[in-house]
Coordinates of N, CA and C in Angstrom, one line a residue:
M1 N 20.3 43.9 64.7 CA 19.4 42.7 64.8 C 18.1 43.0 64.2
L2 N 17.5 41.9 63.5 CA 16.2 42.1 62.9 C 15.2 41.9 64.0
S3 N 14.1 42.7 63.9 CA 13.0 42.6 64.9 C 12.1 41.4 64.6
H4 N 11.3 41.1 65.5 CA 10.3 40.0 65.4 C 9.4 40.2 64.2
F5 N 9.0 41.5 64.0 CA 8.1 41.9 62.8 C 8.8 41.6 61.5
T6 N 10.1 41.9 61.5 CA 10.9 41.7 60.2 C 11.0 40.3 59.9
Y7 N 11.2 39.4 61.0 CA 11.3 38.0 60.7 C 10.0 37.5 60.1
I8 N 8.9 38.0 60.6 CA 7.6 37.5 60.1 C 7.4 37.9 58.6
R9 N 7.9 39.2 58.3 CA 7.8 39.6 56.9 C 8.6 38.8 56.0
V10 N 9.9 38.4 56.4 CA 10.7 37.6 55.6 C 10.1 36.2 55.4
L11 N 9.6 35.7 56.5 CA 8.9 34.3 56.4 C 7.8 34.4 55.5
N12 N 6.9 35.4 55.5 CA 5.8 35.6 54.6 C 6.3 35.7 53.2
L13 N 7.4 36.5 53.0 CA 7.9 36.6 51.6 C 8.4 35.3 51.1
L14 N 9.1 34.6 51.9 CA 9.6 33.2 51.5 C 8.5 32.3 51.2
L15 N 7.4 32.3 52.1 CA 6.3 31.5 51.9 C 5.5 31.8 50.6
G16 N 5.4 33.1 50.3 CA 4.8 33.6 49.1 C 5.5 33.1 47.9
I17 N 6.8 33.3 47.9 CA 7.6 32.8 46.8 C 7.5 31.3 46.6
S18 N 7.5 30.6 47.7 CA 7.4 29.1 47.6 C 6.1 28.7 47.0
L19 N 5.0 29.4 47.5 CA 3.7 29.0 47.0 C 3.5 29.4 45.5
A20 N 4.1 30.6 45.1 CA 4.0 31.0 43.7 C 4.8 30.0 42.8
T21 N 6.0 29.6 43.3 CA 6.8 28.7 42.6 C 6.1 27.3 42.4
T22 N 5.5 26.8 43.5 CA 4.8 25.6 43.5 C 3.6 25.7 42.5
S23 N 2.9 26.8 42.6 CA 1.7 27.0 41.7 C 2.1 27.0 40.3
F24 N 3.3 27.7 40.0 CA 3.8 27.7 38.6 C 4.2 26.4 38.1
V25 N 4.9 25.6 38.9 CA 5.3 24.3 38.5 C 4.1 23.4 38.3
L26 N 3.1 23.4 39.2 CA 1.9 22.6 39.0 C 1.1 23.0 37.8
S27 N 1.0 24.3 37.6 CA 0.3 24.8 36.4 C 1.1 24.4 35.1
Y28 N 2.4 24.5 35.1 CA 3.2 24.1 34.0 C 3.0 22.6 33.6
K29 N 3.1 21.8 34.7 CA 2.9 20.3 34.5 C 1.5 20.0 34.0
H30 N 0.5 20.7 34.5 CA -0.8 20.4 34.1 C -1.0 20.8 32.6
E31 N -0.4 22.0 32.2 CA -0.5 22.4 30.8 C 0.3 21.4 29.9
R32 N 1.4 21.0 30.3 CA 2.2 20.0 29.5 C 1.4 18.7 29.4
Q33 N 0.7 18.3 30.5 CA -0.1 17.1 30.4 C -1.3 17.2 29.5
Q34 N -1.9 18.4 29.5 CA -3.0 18.7 28.6 C -2.5 18.7 27.1
I35 N -1.4 19.3 26.9 CA -0.8 19.3 25.5 C -0.5 17.9 25.1
F36 N 0.1 17.1 26.0 CA 0.5 15.7 25.6 C -0.8 14.9 25.3
Q37 N -1.8 15.1 26.2 CA -3.1 14.3 26.0 C -3.7 14.7 24.6
E38 N -3.7 16.0 24.3 CA -4.3 16.5 23.1 C -3.5 15.9 21.9
F39 N -2.1 15.9 22.0 CA -1.3 15.4 20.9 C -1.6 13.9 20.8
T40 N -1.6 13.2 21.9 CA -1.9 11.7 21.8 C -3.3 11.5 21.2
S41 N -4.2 12.3 21.5 CA -5.6 12.1 20.9 C -5.6 12.3 19.4
Q42 N -4.8 13.4 19.0 CA -4.7 13.6 17.6 C -4.0 12.5 16.8
V43 N -2.9 12.0 17.4 CA -2.2 10.9 16.8 C -3.1 9.6 16.7
D44 N -3.9 9.4 17.8 CA -4.8 8.2 17.7 C -5.8 8.4 16.6
A45 N -6.3 9.7 16.5 CA -7.3 10.0 15.5 C -6.7 9.8 14.1
F46 N -5.5 10.2 13.9 CA -4.8 10.1 12.6 C -4.6 8.6 12.3
A47 N -4.1 7.8 13.3 CA -3.9 6.4 13.1 C -5.2 5.6 12.7
S48 N -6.3 6.0 13.4 CA -7.6 5.4 13.0 C -8.0 5.7 11.6
S49 N -7.8 7.0 11.3 CA -8.2 7.5 9.9 C -7.3 6.8 8.9
L50 N -6.1 6.7 9.2 CA -5.1 6.0 8.2 C -5.5 4.6 8.0
E51 N -5.9 3.9 9.1 CA -6.3 2.5 9.0 C -7.5 2.4 8.1
L52 N -8.5 3.3 8.4 CA -9.7 3.2 7.6 C -9.5 3.5 6.1
E53 N -8.6 4.5 5.8 CA -8.4 4.9 4.5 C -7.6 3.8 3.7
L54 N -6.6 3.2 4.4 CA -5.9 2.1 3.8 C -6.9 0.9 3.5
G55 N -7.7 0.6 4.5 CA -8.7 -0.5 4.3 C -9.7 -0.2 3.2
R56 N -10.1 1.1 3.0 CA -11.0 1.4 2.0 C -10.3 1.2 0.6
N57 N -9.1 1.6 0.5 CA -8.4 1.4 -0.8 C -8.1 0.0 -1.1
I58 N -7.7 -0.8 -0.1 CA -7.4 -2.2 -0.3 C -8.7 -3.0 -0.6
A59 N -9.8 -2.5 -0.1 CA -11.1 -3.1 -0.4 C -11.4 -3.2 -1.9
V60 N -10.7 -2.4 -2.7 CA -10.9 -2.4 -4.1 C -10.5 -3.8 -4.7
L61 N -9.4 -4.4 -4.1 CA -9.0 -5.7 -4.5 C -10.0 -6.8 -4.3
N62 N -10.6 -6.7 -3.1 CA -11.7 -7.6 -2.7 C -12.9 -7.5 -3.6
S63 N -13.1 -6.2 -4.0 CA -14.3 -6.0 -4.9 C -14.0 -6.6 -6.3
F64 N -12.8 -6.5 -6.7 CA -12.4 -7.2 -8.0 C -12.6 -8.7 -7.9
R65 N -12.2 -9.2 -6.7 CA -12.3 -10.7 -6.5 C -13.8 -11.1 -6.7
S66 N -14.7 -10.3 -6.1 CA -16.1 -10.6 -6.2 C -16.6 -10.4 -7.6
F67 N -16.1 -9.4 -8.3 CA -16.4 -9.2 -9.7 C -15.9 -10.4 -10.5
H68 N -14.7 -10.9 -10.2 CA -14.2 -12.1 -10.9 C -15.0 -13.3 -10.7
E69 N -15.5 -13.5 -9.5 CA -16.3 -14.7 -9.1 C -17.6 -14.7 -9.9
A70 N -18.2 -13.5 -10.2 CA -19.4 -13.4 -11.0 C -19.1 -13.5 -12.5
F71 N -17.9 -12.9 -12.9 CA -17.5 -13.0 -14.3 C -16.1 -13.5 -14.4
P72 N -15.9 -14.8 -14.4 CA -14.6 -15.4 -14.3 C -13.7 -15.1 -15.5
Q73 N -14.2 -14.8 -16.7 CA -13.4 -14.5 -17.8 C -12.9 -13.0 -17.7
V74 N -11.6 -12.9 -17.4 CA -11.0 -11.6 -17.3 C -10.6 -11.1 -18.7
D75 N -11.3 -10.0 -19.2 CA -10.9 -9.5 -20.5 C -10.5 -8.0 -20.3
Q76 N -9.9 -7.5 -21.3 CA -9.3 -6.1 -21.2 C -10.4 -5.1 -21.0
K77 N -11.5 -5.2 -21.6 CA -12.6 -4.2 -21.5 C -13.1 -4.2 -20.0
G78 N -13.5 -5.4 -19.5 CA -14.0 -5.5 -18.2 C -13.0 -5.0 -17.1
F79 N -11.8 -5.4 -17.3 CA -10.7 -5.0 -16.3 C -10.5 -3.5 -16.3
A80 N -10.5 -2.9 -17.5 CA -10.2 -1.5 -17.6 C -11.4 -0.7 -17.1
T81 N -12.6 -1.1 -17.3 CA -13.8 -0.4 -16.8 C -13.8 -0.5 -15.3
F82 N -13.6 -1.7 -14.7 CA -13.6 -1.8 -13.3 C -12.5 -0.9 -12.6
S83 N -11.3 -1.0 -13.2 CA -10.1 -0.3 -12.7 C -10.3 1.2 -12.7
R84 N -10.8 1.7 -13.8 CA -11.0 3.1 -14.0 C -12.0 3.6 -12.9
N85 N -13.0 2.9 -12.7 CA -14.0 3.3 -11.7 C -13.4 3.3 -10.3
A86 N -12.6 2.2 -10.0 CA -11.9 2.1 -8.7 C -11.0 3.3 -8.5
R87 N -10.2 3.7 -9.5 CA -9.2 4.7 -9.4 C -9.9 6.1 -9.3
E88 N -11.1 6.2 -9.9 CA -11.8 7.5 -9.9 C -12.3 7.8 -8.4
Y89 N -12.7 6.8 -7.7 CA -13.3 7.0 -6.4 C -12.3 6.7 -5.2
N90 N -11.1 6.3 -5.6 CA -10.0 6.1 -4.6 C -8.7 6.7 -5.1
D91 N -8.5 7.9 -4.6 CA -7.3 8.6 -5.1 C -6.0 7.9 -4.8
G92 N -6.0 7.1 -3.8 CA -4.7 6.4 -3.4 C -4.3 5.3 -4.4
V93 N -5.3 4.8 -5.2 CA -5.0 3.7 -6.2 C -4.2 4.3 -7.4
Y94 N -2.9 4.0 -7.4 CA -2.1 4.6 -8.5 C -2.3 3.9 -9.8
S95 N -2.4 2.5 -9.7 CA -2.7 1.7 -10.9 C -3.1 0.3 -10.5
M96 N -3.7 -0.4 -11.4 CA -4.1 -1.8 -11.1 C -3.6 -2.7 -12.2
K97 N -3.2 -4.0 -11.9 CA -2.7 -4.9 -12.8 C -3.4 -6.3 -12.7
W98 N -3.5 -6.9 -13.8 CA -4.0 -8.3 -13.8 C -2.8 -9.2 -14.1
V99 N -2.5 -10.1 -13.2 CA -1.3 -11.0 -13.4 C -1.8 -12.4 -13.4
P100 N -1.9 -13.1 -14.5 CA -2.3 -14.5 -14.6 C -1.1 -15.4 -14.3
R101 N -1.5 -16.6 -13.9 CA -0.5 -17.7 -13.7 C -0.3 -18.3 -15.0
V102 N 1.0 -18.4 -15.5 CA 1.2 -18.9 -16.9 C 2.2 -20.1 -16.7
L103 N 1.8 -21.3 -17.0 CA 2.7 -22.5 -17.0 C 3.7 -22.5 -18.2
E104 N 4.8 -23.2 -18.0 CA 5.8 -23.2 -19.1 C 5.2 -23.7 -20.4
K105 N 4.3 -24.7 -20.3 CA 3.8 -25.3 -21.5 C 2.9 -24.3 -22.3
D106 N 2.4 -23.2 -21.6 CA 1.5 -22.3 -22.2 C 2.2 -20.9 -22.5
R107 N 3.5 -20.9 -22.3 CA 4.3 -19.6 -22.4 C 4.2 -19.1 -23.9
S108 N 4.5 -19.9 -24.8 CA 4.6 -19.4 -26.2 C 3.2 -18.9 -26.7
T109 N 2.1 -19.6 -26.3 CA 0.8 -19.1 -26.7 C 0.5 -17.7 -26.0
F110 N 0.9 -17.6 -24.7 CA 0.7 -16.4 -24.0 C 1.5 -15.2 -24.6
E111 N 2.7 -15.5 -25.0 CA 3.6 -14.5 -25.5 C 3.1 -14.0 -26.9
S112 N 2.5 -14.9 -27.7 CA 2.0 -14.6 -29.0 C 0.8 -13.6 -28.8
E113 N 0.0 -13.9 -27.8 CA -1.2 -13.0 -27.5 C -0.7 -11.6 -27.0
L114 N 0.4 -11.6 -26.2 CA 0.9 -10.3 -25.7 C 1.4 -9.5 -26.9
K115 N 2.1 -10.1 -27.8 CA 2.7 -9.4 -29.0 C 1.5 -8.9 -29.9
A116 N 0.5 -9.7 -30.1 CA -0.6 -9.3 -30.9 C -1.4 -8.1 -30.3
K117 N -1.6 -8.1 -29.0 CA -2.4 -7.1 -28.3 C -1.6 -5.8 -28.1
F118 N -0.3 -5.9 -27.6 CA 0.4 -4.8 -27.1 C 1.8 -4.6 -27.8
G119 N 2.1 -5.5 -28.7 CA 3.4 -5.3 -29.3 C 4.6 -5.7 -28.4
V120 N 4.3 -6.4 -27.3 CA 5.3 -6.8 -26.3 C 5.9 -8.1 -26.8
Q121 N 7.2 -8.2 -26.7 CA 7.9 -9.3 -27.3 C 7.7 -10.6 -26.5
G122 N 7.5 -10.5 -25.2 CA 7.2 -11.7 -24.5 C 7.4 -11.4 -23.0
I123 N 7.4 -12.5 -22.2 CA 7.6 -12.4 -20.8 C 9.0 -12.0 -20.5
T124 N 9.1 -10.9 -19.7 CA 10.4 -10.3 -19.4 C 10.7 -10.2 -17.9
D125 N 12.0 -10.1 -17.6 CA 12.4 -9.9 -16.2 C 12.9 -8.5 -16.0
V126 N 12.7 -7.6 -17.0 CA 13.0 -6.2 -16.8 C 11.8 -5.5 -16.2
D127 N 12.0 -5.0 -15.0 CA 10.8 -4.4 -14.3 C 10.7 -2.9 -14.5
V128 N 11.6 -2.2 -15.2 CA 11.5 -0.8 -15.5 C 11.6 -0.6 -17.0
A129 N 10.6 0.0 -17.6 CA 10.6 0.2 -19.1 C 11.7 1.2 -19.4
Q130 N 12.7 0.7 -20.2 CA 13.8 1.6 -20.6 C 14.0 1.4 -22.1
N131 N 13.7 2.5 -22.9 CA 13.8 2.4 -24.3 C 15.2 2.0 -24.8
D132 N 16.2 2.3 -24.1 CA 17.6 2.1 -24.5 C 18.1 0.7 -24.0
K133 N 17.2 0.0 -23.3 CA 17.7 -1.3 -22.8 C 17.1 -2.4 -23.6
P134 N 17.9 -3.4 -24.1 CA 17.3 -4.5 -24.9 C 16.4 -5.4 -24.2
F135 N 15.5 -6.0 -24.9 CA 14.6 -7.0 -24.4 C 15.3 -8.1 -23.6
S136 N 14.8 -8.4 -22.4 CA 15.5 -9.4 -21.6 C 14.4 -10.4 -21.2
P137 N 14.4 -11.6 -22.0 CA 13.4 -12.6 -21.7 C 13.6 -13.2 -20.3
S138 N 12.5 -13.6 -19.7 CA 12.5 -14.2 -18.4 C 13.1 -15.6 -18.6
P139 N 14.0 -16.1 -17.7 CA 14.5 -17.4 -17.9 C 13.4 -18.5 -17.8
I140 N 13.7 -19.7 -18.3 CA 12.8 -20.8 -18.3 C 12.5 -21.2 -16.9
S141 N 11.2 -21.3 -16.6 CA 10.7 -21.7 -15.3 C 9.5 -22.6 -15.4
E142 N 9.1 -23.2 -14.3 CA 7.9 -24.0 -14.3 C 6.6 -23.2 -14.5
E143 N 6.7 -21.9 -14.0 CA 5.5 -21.0 -14.1 C 6.0 -19.6 -14.0
Y144 N 5.1 -18.7 -14.5 CA 5.4 -17.3 -14.6 C 4.2 -16.5 -14.1
Y145 N 4.5 -15.3 -13.7 CA 3.4 -14.4 -13.2 C 3.6 -13.0 -13.9
P146 N 3.3 -13.0 -15.2 CA 3.6 -11.7 -16.0 C 2.3 -10.8 -15.9
I147 N 2.6 -9.5 -16.0 CA 1.5 -8.6 -16.1 C 0.9 -8.6 -17.5
S148 N -0.4 -8.9 -17.6 CA -1.0 -9.0 -18.9 C -2.0 -7.9 -19.2
M149 N -2.5 -7.2 -18.1 CA -3.4 -6.0 -18.3 C -3.0 -5.0 -17.2
S150 N -3.2 -3.7 -17.6 CA -2.8 -2.6 -16.7 C -3.8 -1.5 -16.9
E151 N -4.1 -0.8 -15.9 CA -4.9 0.5 -15.9 C -4.2 1.5 -15.0
P152 N -3.6 2.6 -15.6 CA -3.5 2.9 -17.0 C -2.8 1.8 -17.8
E153 N -3.1 1.7 -19.1 CA -2.7 0.6 -19.9 C -1.1 0.6 -20.0
F154 N -0.5 1.7 -20.2 CA 0.9 1.7 -20.3 C 1.5 2.6 -19.2
S155 N 2.2 2.0 -18.3 CA 2.8 2.7 -17.2 C 4.2 2.1 -17.0
N156 N 5.1 3.0 -16.7 CA 6.6 2.6 -16.6 C 7.0 1.9 -15.4
E157 N 6.1 2.0 -14.3 CA 6.6 1.4 -13.0 C 6.6 -0.1 -13.0
L158 N 5.7 -0.7 -13.7 CA 5.7 -2.2 -13.9 C 5.0 -2.4 -15.3
P159 N 5.8 -2.6 -16.3 CA 5.3 -2.7 -17.7 C 4.6 -4.1 -18.0
I160 N 3.7 -4.1 -19.0 CA 3.1 -5.3 -19.4 C 4.1 -6.3 -19.9
G161 N 4.0 -7.5 -19.5 CA 5.0 -8.6 -19.8 C 6.0 -8.8 -18.7
Y162 N 6.1 -7.9 -17.8 CA 7.1 -8.1 -16.7 C 6.6 -9.3 -15.8
D163 N 7.5 -10.2 -15.5 CA 7.3 -11.4 -14.7 C 7.5 -11.0 -13.2
L164 N 6.5 -11.0 -12.4 CA 6.6 -10.6 -11.0 C 7.4 -11.6 -10.2
A165 N 7.5 -12.9 -10.8 CA 8.2 -13.9 -10.1 C 9.7 -13.8 -10.3
S166 N 10.2 -12.9 -11.2 CA 11.6 -12.8 -11.5 C 12.4 -12.1 -10.4
K167 N 11.7 -11.5 -9.4 CA 12.4 -10.9 -8.2 C 11.9 -11.6 -7.0
I168 N 12.8 -11.9 -6.1 CA 12.5 -12.7 -4.9 C 11.5 -12.0 -4.0
V169 N 11.6 -10.7 -3.9 CA 10.7 -10.0 -3.0 C 9.2 -10.1 -3.4
T170 N 9.0 -9.9 -4.8 CA 7.6 -9.9 -5.3 C 7.1 -11.4 -5.3
R171 N 8.0 -12.3 -5.7 CA 7.6 -13.7 -5.7 C 7.2 -14.2 -4.3
T172 N 8.0 -13.8 -3.3 CA 7.7 -14.2 -2.0 C 6.3 -13.6 -1.5
A173 N 6.0 -12.4 -1.9 CA 4.7 -11.7 -1.6 C 3.6 -12.5 -2.3
L174 N 3.8 -12.9 -3.5 CA 2.7 -13.7 -4.2 C 2.5 -15.1 -3.6
E175 N 3.6 -15.7 -3.2 CA 3.5 -17.0 -2.5 C 2.8 -16.9 -1.2
T176 N 3.2 -15.9 -0.4 CA 2.5 -15.7 0.9 C 1.1 -15.4 0.8
A177 N 0.7 -14.5 -0.2 CA -0.7 -14.2 -0.5 C -1.5 -15.5 -0.8
T178 N -0.9 -16.4 -1.6 CA -1.6 -17.6 -2.0 C -1.8 -18.5 -0.8
S179 N -0.7 -18.7 0.0 CA -0.7 -19.6 1.1 C -1.7 -19.2 2.1
N180 N -1.8 -17.9 2.3 CA -2.7 -17.4 3.4 C -4.1 -16.9 2.9
D181 N -4.2 -16.8 1.5 CA -5.4 -16.3 0.9 C -5.8 -14.9 1.4
Q182 N -4.8 -14.1 1.4 CA -4.9 -12.7 1.9 C -4.2 -11.7 0.9
A183 N -4.6 -10.4 1.0 CA -3.9 -9.4 0.3 C -2.6 -9.1 1.1
I184 N -1.4 -9.2 0.3 CA -0.1 -9.1 0.9 C 0.7 -8.0 0.2
A185 N 1.3 -7.2 1.0 CA 2.2 -6.1 0.5 C 3.6 -6.5 0.3
S186 N 4.2 -6.0 -0.7 CA 5.6 -6.2 -1.0 C 6.4 -4.9 -0.8
T187 N 7.7 -5.0 -1.1 CA 8.6 -3.8 -1.0 C 8.0 -2.7 -1.9
P188 N 7.9 -1.4 -1.3 CA 7.4 -0.3 -2.2 C 8.4 0.0 -3.3
L189 N 7.8 0.5 -4.4 CA 8.5 0.9 -5.6 C 8.8 2.4 -5.4
T190 N 9.9 2.9 -5.9 CA 10.3 4.3 -5.8 C 10.3 4.8 -7.3
I191 N 9.4 5.7 -7.6 CA 9.4 6.3 -8.9 C 9.5 7.8 -8.9
T192 N 9.9 8.4 -10.0 CA 10.1 9.8 -10.1 C 9.0 10.4 -11.0
E193 N 8.2 11.3 -10.4 CA 7.1 11.9 -11.2 C 7.1 13.4 -11.0
D194 N 7.2 14.2 -12.1 CA 7.3 15.6 -12.0 C 8.5 16.1 -11.2
G195 N 9.6 15.3 -11.3 CA 10.9 15.6 -10.6 C 10.9 15.3 -9.1
K196 N 9.8 14.6 -8.6 CA 9.7 14.3 -7.2 C 9.6 12.7 -7.1
K197 N 10.3 12.2 -6.0 CA 10.2 10.8 -5.8 C 8.9 10.4 -5.1
K198 N 8.3 9.3 -5.5 CA 7.1 8.9 -4.9 C 7.3 7.4 -4.5
F199 N 6.6 7.0 -3.4 CA 6.6 5.6 -2.9 C 5.3 5.0 -3.3
I200 N 5.4 3.9 -4.1 CA 4.2 3.2 -4.6 C 4.2 1.8 -3.9
Y201 N 3.2 1.5 -3.1 CA 3.1 0.2 -2.5 C 2.4 -0.8 -3.4
F202 N 2.9 -2.0 -3.4 CA 2.5 -3.1 -4.2 C 1.8 -4.1 -3.3
I203 N 0.5 -4.3 -3.6 CA -0.3 -5.2 -2.8 C -1.0 -6.2 -3.8
S204 N -0.9 -7.5 -3.5 CA -1.5 -8.5 -4.4 C -2.5 -9.4 -3.6
L205 N -3.6 -9.8 -4.4 CA -4.6 -10.6 -3.8 C -4.8 -11.8 -4.8
P206 N -4.8 -13.0 -4.4 CA -4.9 -14.2 -5.3 C -6.4 -14.4 -5.7
L207 N -6.5 -14.9 -7.0 CA -7.8 -15.2 -7.5 C -7.7 -16.7 -7.9
Y208 N -8.9 -17.4 -7.8 CA -8.9 -18.9 -8.0 C -9.9 -19.2 -9.1
A209 N -9.7 -20.4 -9.7 CA -10.6 -20.8 -10.7 C -11.9 -21.3 -10.2
Q210 N -11.9 -21.7 -8.9 CA -13.1 -22.1 -8.2 C -12.8 -22.0 -6.7
S211 N -13.9 -22.2 -5.9 CA -13.8 -22.1 -4.5 C -12.8 -23.1 -3.9
V212 N -12.0 -22.6 -2.9 CA -11.0 -23.4 -2.3 C -11.2 -23.4 -0.8
D213 N -10.7 -24.5 -0.1 CA -10.9 -24.6 1.3 C -9.6 -25.0 2.0
S214 N -8.5 -25.1 1.3 CA -7.2 -25.5 1.9 C -6.1 -24.9 1.1
E215 N -4.9 -24.9 1.7 CA -3.7 -24.3 1.0 C -3.4 -25.2 -0.2
E216 N -3.5 -26.5 -0.1 CA -3.2 -27.3 -1.3 C -4.2 -27.0 -2.4
A217 N -5.5 -26.8 -2.1 CA -6.4 -26.4 -3.2 C -6.1 -25.0 -3.7
R218 N -5.7 -24.1 -2.9 CA -5.3 -22.8 -3.4 C -4.3 -22.8 -4.5
W219 N -3.2 -23.6 -4.2 CA -2.2 -23.7 -5.2 C -2.6 -24.4 -6.5
R220 N -3.5 -25.4 -6.3 CA -4.0 -26.1 -7.4 C -4.9 -25.3 -8.3
E221 N -5.7 -24.5 -7.7 CA -6.7 -23.7 -8.4 C -6.3 -22.2 -8.7
L222 N -5.1 -21.9 -8.3 CA -4.7 -20.5 -8.5 C -4.7 -20.1 -9.9
K223 N -5.4 -19.0 -10.2 CA -5.6 -18.5 -11.6 C -4.7 -17.3 -11.8
G224 N -4.5 -16.5 -10.8 CA -3.6 -15.3 -11.0 C -3.8 -14.4 -9.8
F225 N -3.4 -13.1 -10.0 CA -3.5 -12.1 -9.0 C -4.0 -10.8 -9.5
I226 N -4.8 -10.1 -8.7 CA -5.2 -8.7 -8.9 C -4.2 -7.9 -8.1
V227 N -3.5 -7.0 -8.7 CA -2.4 -6.3 -8.0 C -2.8 -4.8 -8.0
G228 N -2.7 -4.2 -6.8 CA -2.9 -2.8 -6.7 C -1.7 -2.1 -6.3
L229 N -1.4 -1.0 -7.0 CA -0.3 -0.1 -6.7 C -0.8 1.1 -6.0
Y230 N -0.4 1.4 -4.8 CA -1.0 2.5 -4.0 C 0.0 3.6 -3.8
D231 N -0.5 4.9 -4.0 CA 0.3 6.1 -3.8 C 0.2 6.5 -2.3
I232 N 1.2 6.1 -1.5 CA 1.2 6.3 -0.1 C 1.1 7.8 0.3
D233 N 1.8 8.7 -0.6 CA 1.8 10.1 -0.3 C 0.4 10.7 -0.4
T234 N -0.4 10.2 -1.4 CA -1.7 10.7 -1.6 C -2.6 10.3 -0.4
I235 N -2.4 9.0 0.0 CA -3.2 8.5 1.1 C -2.9 9.2 2.4
F236 N -1.7 9.5 2.7 CA -1.3 10.2 3.9 C -1.9 11.7 3.8
S237 N -1.8 12.3 2.7 CA -2.3 13.7 2.5 C -3.8 13.7 2.8
T238 N -4.5 12.8 2.2 CA -5.9 12.7 2.4 C -6.3 12.5 3.9
V239 N -5.6 11.6 4.6 CA -5.9 11.4 6.0 C -5.5 12.6 6.8
L240 N -4.4 13.2 6.6 CA -3.9 14.4 7.3 C -5.0 15.5 7.2
G241 N -5.4 15.7 6.0 CA -6.4 16.8 5.7 C -7.7 16.5 6.5
N242 N -8.2 15.3 6.4 CA -9.4 15.0 7.1 C -9.3 15.0 8.6
T243 N -8.1 14.6 9.1 CA -7.9 14.6 10.6 C -7.9 16.0 11.1
W244 N -7.1 16.9 10.5 CA -7.1 18.3 11.0 C -8.4 19.0 10.8
N245 N -9.1 18.7 9.7 CA -10.5 19.3 9.6 C -11.4 18.9 10.7

């Protein structure tokens, strides 16, 4: 039979093990909570930085709108100068496009100008430049939204002459942007560069011939769109680097 002293020793041993186990569990939970809180804090910081970086890049479109209000005539030289500066200070801006609204009655004149400036045959519904693919003219419509200027000037992801209204996803984005007078994103483009796939986001902002104060006036005075293509990989890499630093 165990003596009274032995019982006390066993009870003390069990109590010590119990306290040690409780201490370990509490310490473990506390450590996990700290790790979770730190992780949550880092995610919040990343999300805030990403929002700021996206906002900074999209602000380029609003800057062009202000530029257009001061100098309504959009020409190749002014557009190229503005776009090059924007791309130089915003790494996420992959390219910029000027997309005028072209009515059916003005199509032939517009196509003649495209051919004279860039050797482009006309408004097309082919959205990827392929040398082995024949020219595909955009079907007759009441209006078109072709790319007439680009920086860089020649880029394969959306070539000059391509009618953005020829695809339902981009046309819907343009219509939504006009109705709400806001910069609206469309489905991202997937391109291959240096053997790697990249996601390029398409964001459009409407420009008007004069000030508007209603949706009806927006459609009546719509002049075209400034379109920004954004390299989401570059934007994410920039934000990640800044967040960890």
